[in-house]
XYZ file of C-alpha atoms in Angstrom:
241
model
C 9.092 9.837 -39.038
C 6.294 7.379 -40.359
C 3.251 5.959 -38.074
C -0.133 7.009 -37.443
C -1.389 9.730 -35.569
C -5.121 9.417 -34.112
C -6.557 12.372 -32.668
C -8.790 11.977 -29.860
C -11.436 14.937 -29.708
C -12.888 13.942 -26.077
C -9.900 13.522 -24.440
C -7.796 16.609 -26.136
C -5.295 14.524 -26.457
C -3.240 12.086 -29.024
C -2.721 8.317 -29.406
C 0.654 7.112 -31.142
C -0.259 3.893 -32.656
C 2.651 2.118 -34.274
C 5.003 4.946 -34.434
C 8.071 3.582 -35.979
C 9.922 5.243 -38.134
C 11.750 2.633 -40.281
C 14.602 5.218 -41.471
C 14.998 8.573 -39.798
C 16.936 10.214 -42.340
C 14.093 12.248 -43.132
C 13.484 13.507 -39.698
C 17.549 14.510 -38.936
C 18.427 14.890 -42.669
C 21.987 16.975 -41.486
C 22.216 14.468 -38.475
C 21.576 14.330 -34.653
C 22.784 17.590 -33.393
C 25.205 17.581 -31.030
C 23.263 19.342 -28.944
C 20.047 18.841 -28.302
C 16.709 19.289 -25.503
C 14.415 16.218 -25.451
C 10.768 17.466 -24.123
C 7.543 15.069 -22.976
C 4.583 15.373 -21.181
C 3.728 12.646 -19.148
C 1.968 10.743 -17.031
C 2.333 7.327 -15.116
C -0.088 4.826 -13.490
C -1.847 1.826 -13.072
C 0.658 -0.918 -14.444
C 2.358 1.446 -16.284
C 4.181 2.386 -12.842
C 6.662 -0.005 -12.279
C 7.702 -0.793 -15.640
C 10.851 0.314 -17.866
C 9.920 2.332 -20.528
C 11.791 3.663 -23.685
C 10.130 6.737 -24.222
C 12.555 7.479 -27.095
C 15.391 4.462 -28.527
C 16.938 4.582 -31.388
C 18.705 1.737 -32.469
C 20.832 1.174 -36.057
C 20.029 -1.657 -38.814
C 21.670 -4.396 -36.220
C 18.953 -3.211 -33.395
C 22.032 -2.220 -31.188
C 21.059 0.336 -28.990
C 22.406 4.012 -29.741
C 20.699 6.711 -27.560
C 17.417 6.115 -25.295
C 15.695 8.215 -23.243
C 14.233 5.479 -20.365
C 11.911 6.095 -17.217
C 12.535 3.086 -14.624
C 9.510 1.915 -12.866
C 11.689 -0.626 -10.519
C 14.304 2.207 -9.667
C 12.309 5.296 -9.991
C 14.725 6.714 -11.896
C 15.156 8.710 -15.361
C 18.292 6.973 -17.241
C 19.794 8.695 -20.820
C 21.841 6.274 -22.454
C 24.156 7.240 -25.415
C 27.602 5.674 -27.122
C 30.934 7.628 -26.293
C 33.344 8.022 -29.492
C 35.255 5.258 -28.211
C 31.821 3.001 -29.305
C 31.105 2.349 -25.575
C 27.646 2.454 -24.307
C 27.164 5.070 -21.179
C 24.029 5.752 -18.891
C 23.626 8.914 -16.913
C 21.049 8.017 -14.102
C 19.312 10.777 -12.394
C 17.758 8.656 -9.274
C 15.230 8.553 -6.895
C 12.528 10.725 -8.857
C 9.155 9.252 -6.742
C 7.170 12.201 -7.597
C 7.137 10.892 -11.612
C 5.278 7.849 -11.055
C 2.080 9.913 -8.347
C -0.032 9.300 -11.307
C -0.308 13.186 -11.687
C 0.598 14.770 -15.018
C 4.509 15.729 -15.212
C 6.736 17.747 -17.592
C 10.391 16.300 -18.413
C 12.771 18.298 -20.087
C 16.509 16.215 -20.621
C 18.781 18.961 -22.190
C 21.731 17.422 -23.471
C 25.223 19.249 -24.344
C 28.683 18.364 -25.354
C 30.144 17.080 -22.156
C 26.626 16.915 -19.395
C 23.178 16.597 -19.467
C 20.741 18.162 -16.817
C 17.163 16.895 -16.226
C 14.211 19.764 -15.400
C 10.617 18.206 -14.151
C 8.019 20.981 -13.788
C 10.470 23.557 -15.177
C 12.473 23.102 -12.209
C 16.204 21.697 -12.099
C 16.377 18.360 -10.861
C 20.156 17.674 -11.370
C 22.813 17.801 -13.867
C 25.919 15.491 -15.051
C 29.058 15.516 -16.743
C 29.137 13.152 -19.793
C 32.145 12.145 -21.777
C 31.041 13.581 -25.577
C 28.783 11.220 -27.538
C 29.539 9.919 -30.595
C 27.938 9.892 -34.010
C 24.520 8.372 -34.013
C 24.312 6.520 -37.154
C 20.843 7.352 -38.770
C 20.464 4.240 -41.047
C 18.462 2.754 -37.769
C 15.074 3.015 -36.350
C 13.264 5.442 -34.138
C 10.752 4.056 -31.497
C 8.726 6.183 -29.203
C 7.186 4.140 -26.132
C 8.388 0.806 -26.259
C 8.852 -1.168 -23.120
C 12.618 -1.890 -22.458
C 11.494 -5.734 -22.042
C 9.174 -6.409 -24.821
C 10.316 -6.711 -28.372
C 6.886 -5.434 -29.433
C 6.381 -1.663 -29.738
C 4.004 -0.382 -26.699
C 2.479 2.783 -26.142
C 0.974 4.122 -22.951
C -1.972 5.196 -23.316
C -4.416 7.865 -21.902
C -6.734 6.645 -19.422
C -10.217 7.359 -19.584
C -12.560 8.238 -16.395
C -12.376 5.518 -13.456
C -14.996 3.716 -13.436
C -17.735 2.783 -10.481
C -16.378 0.308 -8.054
C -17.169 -3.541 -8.396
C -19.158 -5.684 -6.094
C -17.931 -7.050 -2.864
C -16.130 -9.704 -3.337
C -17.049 -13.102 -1.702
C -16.085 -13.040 2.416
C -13.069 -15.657 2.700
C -13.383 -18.790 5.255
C -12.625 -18.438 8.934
C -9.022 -18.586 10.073
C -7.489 -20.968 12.112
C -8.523 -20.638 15.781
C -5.331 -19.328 18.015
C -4.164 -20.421 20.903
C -5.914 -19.520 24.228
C -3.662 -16.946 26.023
C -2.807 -16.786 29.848
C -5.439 -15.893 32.588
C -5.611 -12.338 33.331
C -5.754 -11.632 37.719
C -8.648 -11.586 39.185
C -10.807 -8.377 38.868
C -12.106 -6.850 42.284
C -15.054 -8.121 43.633
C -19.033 -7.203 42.789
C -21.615 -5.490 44.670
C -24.005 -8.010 46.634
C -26.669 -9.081 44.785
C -30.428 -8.689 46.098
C -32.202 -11.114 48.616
C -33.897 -14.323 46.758
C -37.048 -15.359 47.316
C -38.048 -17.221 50.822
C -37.571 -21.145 50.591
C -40.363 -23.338 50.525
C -41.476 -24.446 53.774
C -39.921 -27.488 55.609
C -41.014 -30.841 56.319
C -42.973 -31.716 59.559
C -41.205 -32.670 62.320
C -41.444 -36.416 64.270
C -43.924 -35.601 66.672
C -42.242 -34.826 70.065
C -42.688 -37.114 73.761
C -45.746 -36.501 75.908
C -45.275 -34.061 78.976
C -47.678 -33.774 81.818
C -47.073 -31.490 84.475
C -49.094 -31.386 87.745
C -48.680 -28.982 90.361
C -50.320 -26.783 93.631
C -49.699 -23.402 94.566
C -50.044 -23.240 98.155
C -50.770 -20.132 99.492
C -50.035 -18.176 101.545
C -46.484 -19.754 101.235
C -45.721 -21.414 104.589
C -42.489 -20.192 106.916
C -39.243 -22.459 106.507
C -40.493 -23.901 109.795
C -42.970 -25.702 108.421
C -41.227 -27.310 104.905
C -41.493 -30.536 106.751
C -45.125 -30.363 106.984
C -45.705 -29.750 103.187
C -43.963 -33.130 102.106
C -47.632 -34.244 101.075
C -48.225 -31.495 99.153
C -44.631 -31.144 97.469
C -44.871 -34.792 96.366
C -47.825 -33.887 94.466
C -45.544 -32.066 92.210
C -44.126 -34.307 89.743
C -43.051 -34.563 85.852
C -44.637 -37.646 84.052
């Protein structure tokens, strides 16, 4: 295959920039075996997630697809695609594989035979299917190697680097819409008594009241009954002006 290989000291690992191999006669030069394990290393995240990548198509002259090896962000699935010798197109689907896209580092080994293909991830079986045999891949095509399902132009995922420190705060948004008041809760039990207040100021005065006068005479000793009559001079010296 032709492209261009950059290694990247820091990060012990490789880019593949424009890896497109226009003719892969020189890579299979007796043909696609008929058998056949395809092995990556991998890992998904950020926007890479819940995209469809080709991680490896091969197409002939008329860019009709032959054999792809595609990870489904929508699905979470791992999908091989081939063409049957009846020159129909097939797709075994292993689905439901959440664990690939955890942004964590993941091995994938597809091992393909005559008549099934099983799909390992960490060295562990995942799940195996019968296939109806494949038919001759035609090798006057091209080879791509992390293209994008949905994009005509090649793309590679790259390696990300450290994350960086987190931005500033964004700007706080504008108050919401008030709600609506809600119903009035029973009423709560009643308080302790508060402490005396403070005396009042003092009243008005009062309308000054009627003049009383009262004159009286003790007599004494007191006189018997006998003699009330007598005293009618003194008793009428008694009197309330």
């Amino acid at each position: 295959m032709h492209g261009n290989i950059t290694n990247l000291s820091k990060a012990n690992m490789y880019k593949i920039s424009d890896y497109l191999a226009p003719c892969f006669r020189s890579a299979y030069p007796l043909g696609l075996p008929e058998e056949f394990e395809f092995v990556t290393v991998l890992r998904m995240n950020g926007s890479t997630v819940t995209k469809n990548w080709n991680f490896w198509l091969m197409q002939d002259l008329n860019g009709e697809e032959q054999l792809a090896v595609r990870l489904n962000g929508e699905s979470l699935s791992l999908e091989f695609t081939f063409t049957t010798l009846n020159k129909t197109r097939e797709t075994a689907v292993f689905p439901f594989l959440p664990f690939l896209f955890n942004s964590q580092w993941h091995s994938i080994l597809l091992k393909v035979n005559k008549h099934s293909v099983t799909l390992f991830v960490d060295c562990i079986m995942v799940d195996s299917q019968n296939t109806p045999q494949r038919g001759i891949v035609n090798l006057d095509g091209y080879t791509l190697i992390g293209k994008l399902k949905d994009n005509p132009v090649l793309a590679v995922p790259r390696a990300s680097g450290p994350v960086g420190p987190p931005g500033p705060a964004g700007v706080p948004g504008i108050d919401g819409v008030a709600g609506e008041r809600g119903d009035d809760g029973e009423d709560g039990p009643a308080g302790p008594d508060g402490d005396a207040g403070k005396l009042g100021s003092a009243g008005l005065p009062g309308e000054p009241g009627a003049d009383v006068s009262i004159l009286f005479q003790i007599i004494h000793p007191l006189p018997s009954i006998s003699c009330l009559s007598s005293l009618a001079p003194f008793l009428s010296s008694l009197m309330i002006v």
